[in-house]
Coordinates of C-alpha atoms in Angstrom, one line a residue:
M1 CA 77.7 84.8 110.9
A2 CA 78.6 84.2 107.2
L3 CA 81.8 86.3 107.5
Q4 CA 83.0 84.2 110.5
R5 CA 82.3 80.9 108.8
R6 CA 84.2 82.1 105.7
A7 CA 87.2 83.2 107.8
L8 CA 87.3 80.0 109.8
S9 CA 87.4 78.1 106.5
V10 CA 90.4 80.1 105.3
L11 CA 92.2 80.1 108.6
A12 CA 91.7 76.4 109.0
G13 CA 93.7 76.1 105.8
L14 CA 96.8 77.9 107.3
T15 CA 99.9 75.9 106.6
P16 CA 101.2 73.8 109.5
D17 CA 104.4 75.8 109.2
V18 CA 102.6 78.8 110.4
L19 CA 101.1 77.0 113.4
E20 CA 104.5 75.6 114.2
L21 CA 105.9 79.1 114.2
G22 CA 103.3 80.1 116.8
E23 CA 104.3 77.2 118.9
R24 CA 108.0 78.2 118.8
F25 CA 107.2 81.7 119.9
A26 CA 105.0 80.3 122.7
R27 CA 107.8 78.0 123.9
A28 CA 110.1 81.1 124.0
G29 CA 107.6 82.8 126.2
H30 CA 106.2 85.3 123.7
E31 CA 103.0 86.0 121.9
L32 CA 102.6 85.8 118.1
A33 CA 99.5 86.9 116.1
L34 CA 98.6 87.0 112.5
V35 CA 97.6 90.6 111.8
G36 CA 96.4 93.1 109.2
G37 CA 95.6 92.2 105.6
P38 CA 95.8 88.4 105.9
V39 CA 93.1 88.4 108.6
R40 CA 90.9 90.9 106.7
D41 CA 91.3 88.8 103.5
A42 CA 90.3 85.7 105.4
F43 CA 86.9 87.3 106.2
L44 CA 86.6 88.2 102.6
G45 CA 87.2 84.6 101.6
R46 CA 90.6 85.2 100.1
V47 CA 93.9 83.6 100.9
S48 CA 96.6 86.3 101.3
A49 CA 100.0 85.7 99.9
D50 CA 101.6 88.0 102.5
L51 CA 101.8 86.7 106.0
D52 CA 102.4 89.5 108.5
F53 CA 102.7 88.8 112.2
A54 CA 103.0 90.9 115.4
T55 CA 104.9 89.7 118.5
S56 CA 105.7 90.6 122.0
A57 CA 109.3 89.5 121.4
T58 CA 112.1 92.0 120.7
P59 CA 113.7 92.0 117.2
D60 CA 116.7 90.1 118.6
V61 CA 114.6 87.3 120.1
T62 CA 112.4 87.2 116.9
Q63 CA 115.6 86.7 114.9
E64 CA 116.7 83.8 117.1
V65 CA 113.3 82.1 116.8
L66 CA 113.1 82.6 113.0
A67 CA 116.6 81.3 112.6
G68 CA 115.5 78.0 114.1
W69 CA 112.3 77.9 112.1
G70 CA 113.3 79.0 108.6
D71 CA 115.8 78.1 106.0
A72 CA 116.8 81.7 105.6
H73 CA 116.1 84.9 107.4
W74 CA 116.9 88.6 107.0
D75 CA 117.0 91.7 109.2
I76 CA 116.8 94.5 106.7
G77 CA 113.8 96.0 108.6
K78 CA 115.2 95.4 112.1
A79 CA 115.4 99.1 112.8
F80 CA 111.6 99.1 112.5
G81 CA 111.2 95.9 114.5
T82 CA 110.7 93.6 111.5
I83 CA 112.5 90.4 110.8
G84 CA 111.7 88.2 107.7
A85 CA 112.2 84.5 107.1
R86 CA 111.5 81.9 104.4
R87 CA 110.9 78.2 104.9
H88 CA 111.4 76.2 101.7
A89 CA 108.8 73.8 100.3
R90 CA 108.7 70.5 102.1
P91 CA 107.2 67.2 100.9
A92 CA 104.0 66.3 102.8
R93 CA 104.2 63.3 105.0
D94 CA 101.3 61.6 103.3
G95 CA 102.9 61.7 99.9
S96 CA 100.8 64.6 98.5
P97 CA 102.5 67.4 96.5
A98 CA 105.0 69.6 98.4
R99 CA 103.7 72.7 100.1
P100 CA 105.0 76.0 98.6
D101 CA 107.6 78.1 100.3
V102 CA 106.3 80.0 103.3
V103 CA 107.6 83.6 103.6
V104 CA 106.8 85.6 106.8
E105 CA 107.5 89.0 108.3
V106 CA 107.3 89.3 112.1
T107 CA 107.2 92.7 113.7
T108 CA 107.6 93.6 117.4
Y109 CA 104.5 95.4 118.8
R110 CA 105.0 99.0 118.0
T111 CA 103.6 102.4 117.2
D112 CA 104.7 104.6 114.3
S113 CA 104.7 108.4 114.6
Y114 CA 106.0 111.3 112.5
D115 CA 108.0 114.3 113.7
P116 CA 106.1 117.2 112.1
T117 CA 109.2 118.1 110.0
S118 CA 110.4 114.6 109.2
R119 CA 109.6 112.3 106.3
K120 CA 110.6 109.1 108.2
P121 CA 108.5 107.4 111.0
E122 CA 109.9 107.3 114.5
V123 CA 109.4 103.7 115.8
V124 CA 108.4 103.1 119.4
F125 CA 108.0 99.5 120.5
G126 CA 104.9 98.5 122.5
D127 CA 104.0 95.6 124.8
T128 CA 100.5 94.5 124.0
L129 CA 98.7 93.2 120.9
E130 CA 95.7 95.5 121.5
G131 CA 98.0 98.5 121.7
D132 CA 99.7 97.5 118.5
L133 CA 96.3 97.1 116.8
S134 CA 95.2 100.5 118.0
R135 CA 97.9 102.1 115.8
R136 CA 96.9 100.3 112.7
D137 CA 95.5 102.3 109.8
F138 CA 91.9 101.1 109.7
T139 CA 89.7 98.9 111.9
V140 CA 89.4 96.3 109.1
N141 CA 93.1 96.0 109.4
A142 CA 93.2 96.1 113.2
M143 CA 92.0 92.5 113.6
A144 CA 94.3 89.6 114.6
V145 CA 94.4 85.9 115.2
R146 CA 96.6 84.7 118.0
L147 CA 98.7 81.6 117.3
P148 CA 98.9 78.8 117.7
D149 CA 95.4 78.6 119.3
L150 CA 93.6 80.7 116.5
T151 CA 91.9 83.1 119.0
F152 CA 90.2 86.0 117.1
V153 CA 91.0 89.5 118.5
D154 CA 88.9 92.5 117.4
P155 CA 89.1 95.3 119.9
F156 CA 87.8 98.0 117.5
D157 CA 84.8 96.3 115.8
G158 CA 86.7 95.8 112.5
L159 CA 84.5 92.9 111.6
A160 CA 81.4 95.0 111.8
D161 CA 83.0 97.6 109.6
L162 CA 84.1 94.9 107.2
A163 CA 80.5 93.7 107.0
R164 CA 79.3 97.3 106.3
R165 CA 82.2 97.8 103.8
R166 CA 83.2 100.9 105.7
L167 CA 86.6 102.5 106.5
R168 CA 87.1 103.8 110.0
T169 CA 90.2 104.3 112.1
P170 CA 90.8 102.5 115.5
V171 CA 91.6 105.8 117.2
T172 CA 90.5 109.2 116.0
A173 CA 91.2 109.8 112.3
E174 CA 93.1 112.9 113.1
Q175 CA 95.5 111.0 115.5
S176 CA 95.8 108.1 113.0
F177 CA 96.7 110.4 110.1
D178 CA 99.0 112.5 112.3
D179 CA 100.9 109.3 113.3
D180 CA 101.4 108.4 109.6
P181 CA 100.0 110.7 106.9
L182 CA 100.4 108.0 104.2
R183 CA 97.3 106.4 105.7
M184 CA 95.4 109.1 104.0
M185 CA 96.6 107.7 100.6
R186 CA 95.7 104.2 101.9
A187 CA 92.1 105.3 102.5
A188 CA 91.8 106.1 98.8
R189 CA 93.6 102.9 97.8
F190 CA 91.3 100.7 99.9
A191 CA 88.3 102.4 98.4
A192 CA 89.6 101.3 95.0
Q193 CA 90.8 97.9 96.0
L194 CA 88.1 96.7 98.3
G195 CA 85.1 98.9 97.2
F196 CA 84.8 100.3 100.8
D197 CA 83.2 103.6 101.6
V198 CA 85.1 106.2 103.7
A199 CA 83.3 107.0 107.0
P200 CA 82.2 110.6 107.3
E201 CA 84.5 111.4 110.2
V202 CA 87.4 109.9 108.2
H203 CA 86.6 112.0 105.2
E204 CA 86.5 115.1 107.3
A205 CA 90.0 114.4 108.7
L206 CA 91.3 113.7 105.2
H207 CA 90.0 117.1 104.1
A208 CA 91.4 118.9 107.1
M209 CA 94.8 117.2 107.1
A210 CA 95.4 116.8 103.4
E211 CA 98.4 119.1 103.3
R212 CA 100.2 116.8 105.8
I213 CA 100.8 114.3 103.0
T214 CA 103.6 116.6 101.8
I215 CA 105.9 115.3 104.5
V216 CA 105.8 111.8 103.1
S217 CA 108.4 110.8 100.5
A218 CA 107.5 110.9 96.9
E219 CA 108.4 107.2 96.6
R220 CA 105.9 106.1 99.2
V221 CA 103.2 108.3 97.7
R222 CA 104.0 106.8 94.3
D223 CA 103.7 103.3 95.5
E224 CA 100.2 103.9 97.0
L225 CA 99.1 105.7 93.9
T226 CA 100.3 102.8 91.8
K227 CA 98.4 100.2 93.9
L228 CA 95.3 102.4 93.6
L229 CA 95.5 102.6 89.8
L230 CA 96.1 98.9 89.5
A231 CA 93.0 98.1 91.6
P232 CA 89.9 96.7 90.1
A233 CA 88.0 100.0 90.4
P234 CA 90.4 102.9 90.6
R235 CA 87.8 105.5 90.0
A236 CA 86.5 105.2 93.5
G237 CA 89.9 105.9 95.0
L238 CA 90.7 108.8 92.7
E239 CA 87.4 110.4 93.7
V240 CA 88.5 110.2 97.3
L241 CA 91.8 111.8 96.4
V242 CA 90.1 114.7 94.6
E243 CA 87.2 115.3 97.0
S244 CA 89.4 115.2 100.1
G245 CA 92.0 117.6 98.6
L246 CA 94.8 115.1 98.7
A247 CA 95.1 115.2 95.0
D248 CA 95.9 118.9 95.2
H249 CA 99.2 117.9 96.8
V250 CA 100.1 114.6 95.1
L251 CA 98.5 114.9 91.6
P252 CA 97.3 118.5 91.2
E253 CA 96.8 118.1 87.5
L254 CA 93.8 115.8 88.2
P255 CA 91.5 118.2 90.1
A256 CA 92.6 120.9 87.7
L257 CA 90.6 119.1 85.1
R258 CA 87.4 120.1 86.8
L259 CA 87.0 123.1 84.5
E260 CA 84.1 125.4 85.0
I261 CA 81.6 124.7 82.2
D262 CA 80.3 127.9 80.7
E263 CA 76.6 128.6 80.5
H264 CA 76.3 127.4 77.0
H265 CA 78.0 124.0 77.8
R266 CA 80.5 124.4 75.0
H267 CA 82.9 121.7 76.3
K268 CA 82.8 118.6 78.4
D269 CA 83.7 118.2 82.0
V270 CA 87.3 117.1 81.4
Y271 CA 87.6 115.5 84.8
E272 CA 84.6 113.3 84.4
H273 CA 85.6 112.6 80.8
S274 CA 89.1 111.4 82.0
L275 CA 87.6 109.1 84.6
I276 CA 85.3 107.5 82.0
V277 CA 88.3 107.1 79.6
L278 CA 90.2 105.3 82.4
E279 CA 87.2 102.9 83.0
Q280 CA 86.9 102.3 79.2
A281 CA 90.6 101.7 78.9
I282 CA 90.5 99.1 81.7
D283 CA 87.7 97.3 79.9
L284 CA 90.0 97.0 76.8
E285 CA 92.9 95.4 78.7
T286 CA 93.4 91.8 77.7
G287 CA 93.1 88.9 80.0
T288 CA 92.3 89.2 83.7
H289 CA 94.1 90.1 86.9
E290 CA 94.6 86.3 87.6
Q291 CA 95.4 85.3 84.0
P292 CA 96.8 88.2 81.9
T293 CA 96.9 87.4 78.2
G294 CA 97.0 89.2 74.9
P295 CA 98.9 92.3 73.8
V296 CA 98.0 94.5 76.8
P297 CA 97.5 92.3 79.8
G298 CA 95.7 93.9 82.7
P299 CA 96.2 95.6 85.0
D300 CA 98.5 97.8 82.8
L301 CA 99.9 100.8 84.7
V302 CA 101.1 102.7 81.6
L303 CA 97.7 102.5 79.8
R304 CA 95.9 103.5 83.0
L305 CA 98.2 106.5 83.7
A306 CA 97.8 107.6 80.1
A307 CA 94.1 107.3 80.1
L308 CA 93.8 109.3 83.3
L309 CA 96.3 112.0 82.4
H310 CA 96.0 112.3 78.6
D311 CA 94.0 115.6 78.8
I312 CA 95.9 117.4 81.6
G313 CA 97.2 119.9 79.0
K314 CA 93.7 121.2 78.4
P315 CA 93.4 123.6 81.4
P316 CA 96.5 125.7 80.5
T317 CA 95.6 125.7 76.8
R318 CA 91.8 126.5 77.0
R319 CA 90.8 129.5 74.9
F320 CA 87.4 131.0 74.4
E321 CA 87.2 131.8 70.7
P322 CA 85.2 134.5 68.9
G323 CA 81.8 133.2 68.1
G324 CA 81.4 131.1 71.2
G325 CA 83.8 128.2 70.6
V326 CA 86.3 126.7 73.0
S327 CA 89.7 125.5 71.9
F328 CA 92.6 123.5 73.4
H329 CA 95.2 123.9 70.7
H330 CA 98.3 121.7 71.1
H331 CA 97.0 120.4 74.5
E332 CA 98.5 117.0 73.7
V333 CA 102.0 118.5 73.3
V334 CA 101.7 120.6 76.5
G335 CA 100.1 117.6 78.3
A336 CA 103.0 115.3 77.4
K337 CA 105.5 117.7 79.0
M338 CA 103.2 118.0 82.1
V339 CA 102.9 114.3 82.4
A340 CA 106.7 113.8 82.3
R341 CA 107.2 116.5 85.0
R342 CA 104.6 115.0 87.3
L343 CA 105.7 111.4 87.0
K344 CA 109.3 112.4 87.5
A345 CA 108.3 114.3 90.6
L346 CA 106.6 111.1 91.8
R347 CA 109.8 109.1 91.1
F348 CA 108.3 106.8 88.5
D349 CA 111.0 105.0 86.5
K350 CA 112.2 106.5 83.2
E351 CA 110.6 103.9 81.0
T352 CA 107.1 104.5 82.5
V353 CA 107.6 108.3 82.3
R354 CA 108.6 108.1 78.6
A355 CA 105.8 105.7 77.7
V356 CA 103.0 107.7 79.4
A357 CA 104.2 111.0 78.0
R358 CA 104.5 109.6 74.5
L359 CA 100.9 108.2 74.6
T360 CA 99.7 111.6 75.8
E361 CA 101.5 113.2 72.9
L362 CA 100.0 110.8 70.3
H363 CA 96.5 110.4 71.6
L364 CA 95.0 112.9 69.1
R365 CA 97.0 111.6 66.1
F366 CA 94.1 109.4 64.9
H367 CA 91.6 112.3 64.7
G368 CA 90.9 113.2 61.2
Y369 CA 91.5 109.7 59.8
G370 CA 87.9 109.1 59.1
D371 CA 87.5 112.5 57.4
G372 CA 90.4 112.7 55.0
G373 CA 91.5 109.1 54.3
W374 CA 95.1 108.5 55.2
T375 CA 97.7 107.5 52.7
D376 CA 99.8 104.4 53.3
S377 CA 102.7 106.6 54.3
A378 CA 100.5 108.2 57.0
V379 CA 99.6 104.8 58.3
R380 CA 103.2 103.7 58.3
R381 CA 104.2 106.9 60.2
Y382 CA 101.4 106.3 62.8
V383 CA 102.8 102.8 63.5
T384 CA 106.4 103.8 63.5
D385 CA 105.8 106.8 65.8
A386 CA 103.9 104.6 68.3
G387 CA 106.5 101.9 68.2
P388 CA 106.1 99.4 71.0
L389 CA 103.2 101.4 72.4
L390 CA 100.9 100.8 69.4
E391 CA 98.6 98.3 71.1
R392 CA 98.2 100.7 74.1
L393 CA 97.6 103.6 71.7
H394 CA 94.9 101.6 70.0
R395 CA 93.1 101.2 73.4
L396 CA 93.7 104.8 74.5
T397 CA 92.3 106.2 71.3
R398 CA 89.2 104.0 71.4
S399 CA 88.7 104.8 75.1
D400 CA 88.9 108.5 74.4
C401 CA 85.5 108.5 72.8
T402 CA 82.9 109.3 75.5
T403 CA 80.3 111.0 73.4
R404 CA 76.7 110.2 74.0
N405 CA 76.0 110.7 70.3
R406 CA 75.6 107.1 69.2
R407 CA 76.1 107.9 65.5
K408 CA 79.3 109.8 66.2
A409 CA 80.6 107.0 68.5
E410 CA 79.8 104.3 65.8
R411 CA 81.5 106.4 63.1
L412 CA 84.7 106.8 65.2
S413 CA 84.7 103.1 66.1
F414 CA 84.3 102.1 62.4
A415 CA 87.1 104.5 61.4
Y416 CA 89.4 103.0 64.0
D417 CA 88.5 99.5 62.9
D418 CA 89.4 100.5 59.4
L419 CA 92.7 101.9 60.5
E420 CA 93.6 98.7 62.4
N421 CA 92.7 96.7 59.4
R422 CA 95.0 98.8 57.2
I423 CA 97.8 98.5 59.7
A424 CA 97.4 94.7 59.6
E425 CA 97.4 94.7 55.8
L426 CA 100.5 96.8 55.6
R427 CA 102.3 94.8 58.3
E428 CA 101.6 91.6 56.3
K429 CA 103.0 93.2 53.2
E430 CA 106.1 94.9 54.5
E431 CA 106.4 94.3 58.3
V432 CA 105.6 97.9 59.0
A433 CA 106.6 97.7 62.6
R434 CA 110.2 97.0 61.6
I435 CA 110.5 99.6 58.9
R436 CA 114.2 100.5 58.1
P437 CA 115.7 102.6 55.3
D438 CA 116.5 100.6 52.2
L439 CA 120.2 101.2 52.8
D440 CA 121.9 100.8 56.2
G441 CA 124.6 103.0 57.6
E442 CA 127.5 100.9 56.1
Q443 CA 125.9 101.1 52.7
I444 CA 125.3 104.8 53.0
M445 CA 129.0 105.4 53.9
A446 CA 130.1 103.2 50.9
V447 CA 127.9 105.0 48.4
L448 CA 128.9 108.5 49.6
G449 CA 132.5 107.7 50.4
L450 CA 132.1 108.9 53.9
G451 CA 133.3 107.8 57.4
P452 CA 131.1 107.7 60.5
G453 CA 129.6 111.1 61.5
P454 CA 126.5 113.2 61.7
V455 CA 126.1 113.4 57.9
V456 CA 125.6 109.7 57.8
G457 CA 122.8 110.0 60.3
K458 CA 121.2 112.8 58.3
A459 CA 121.3 110.6 55.2
Y460 CA 119.8 107.7 57.1
R461 CA 116.9 109.8 58.3
Y462 CA 116.3 111.0 54.7
L463 CA 116.1 107.5 53.4
L464 CA 113.8 106.5 56.3
E465 CA 111.5 109.4 55.4
L466 CA 111.6 108.3 51.8
R467 CA 110.7 104.7 52.8
M468 CA 107.9 105.9 55.0
E469 CA 106.5 108.1 52.2
H470 CA 106.8 105.8 49.2
G471 CA 107.3 102.3 50.6
P472 CA 110.1 99.9 49.9
R473 CA 112.5 100.5 47.0
S474 CA 115.2 98.4 45.3
P475 CA 118.8 99.0 46.4
E476 CA 119.5 100.6 43.0
E477 CA 116.6 103.0 43.4
A478 CA 117.6 103.8 46.9
E479 CA 121.2 104.5 45.9
A480 CA 120.1 106.8 43.1
A481 CA 117.8 108.7 45.5
L482 CA 120.7 109.0 48.0
R483 CA 123.1 110.3 45.4
A484 CA 120.5 112.9 44.2
W485 CA 120.0 114.0 47.8
W486 CA 123.7 114.2 48.4
E487 CA 124.2 116.5 45.3
Q488 CA 121.5 118.8 46.7
Q489 CA 123.4 118.9 50.0
Q490 CA 126.6 119.8 48.3
G491 CA 125.0 122.6 46.3

């Protein structure tokens, strides 16, 4: 079988350090097996950077064995049966380049389960590899390779499911998801990462048990959602979240985009539009997963979140206007606030929350550029308002065009090309990205005879506005404008 040949090729390349580790556990009278993702990836022809092992040894015994094998070890996961270790790079005996560091995590055979009212798993240690594998999330992750003899263990036909690119659970899906509800998020994530289909019985359990995800901590949900969005094809995973009802609990703004389209089709399906925008934004990321280059190296979480969520302000702002039109006035402002609330609830870091909310707020700013012709001051303001998010805003705005009208799409693309060219010209002339007032705070205080205070800030903002509107001025011109402004303030 091609999959087996591929796996043998990958497993044969396991570092001797790993085989030695298996021998050490065997000498101590215990089993050791490579489990989960590394085994699955071997059959997919990929070398996994994470080396996860299961053992019959207790955490204390595991710690003793790893202390003798590695140069460093840690027990931060000991309460869950996991001990980690690192063996530093060693020069090869034949004089070839040194092998890289080897980092392993070894976990005692176990089963995780949740108390119905608890957010934390209760850990119960087991005594067999097959029992441990039965409590894995999916059959494709319930395969193992015993060490050091490299015996393949597959009690739940994970290899067959891998060949069919299908997600099934080793036990009933209801029992699996009841043991750890986060596995429901993983089903969506694996659909995005691996391109696997969810088996019908698994999808039924997802739908029936979706509400149980609410007992899982926001941080764990966030981490799974992040992995899903950074996958090569996040759309597939997002569709699993929405169709199963999971999104109703973890990202309710997404299914809310499935607005009912009225009989005259006066607006787009916003949900479908958002998924297309996400796909188009991914296409505009620079570089690859392996070699990220350029101004927005992919995968870029901020850009992908903004592309997915930029229109979440539309449902609450939708209005049917007299004459048959539909409007979404100020949906970008409303949406920015909604984005910030949702990402904070999911415990995203402050920088990510601010960036995604700001892109949502700015995503309509470009519209109208091709109609009215912006002044240089409008272009400067666009760049200044975007700040360090400018390159992402470029890509979000371009991705937001999903019209099937080729002429309209070409017109929008041409207009944005023109805007980017004008930005480049202005940047060359006056370094627009670093625009500052013509007088700094110290100079303002000297001209007006003031000490530090809010008035100086107000004067600074006035001069910045003047600079944005009219471009650079000489110090003398700026001082004269400042004095004139100050006289008006005094009057």
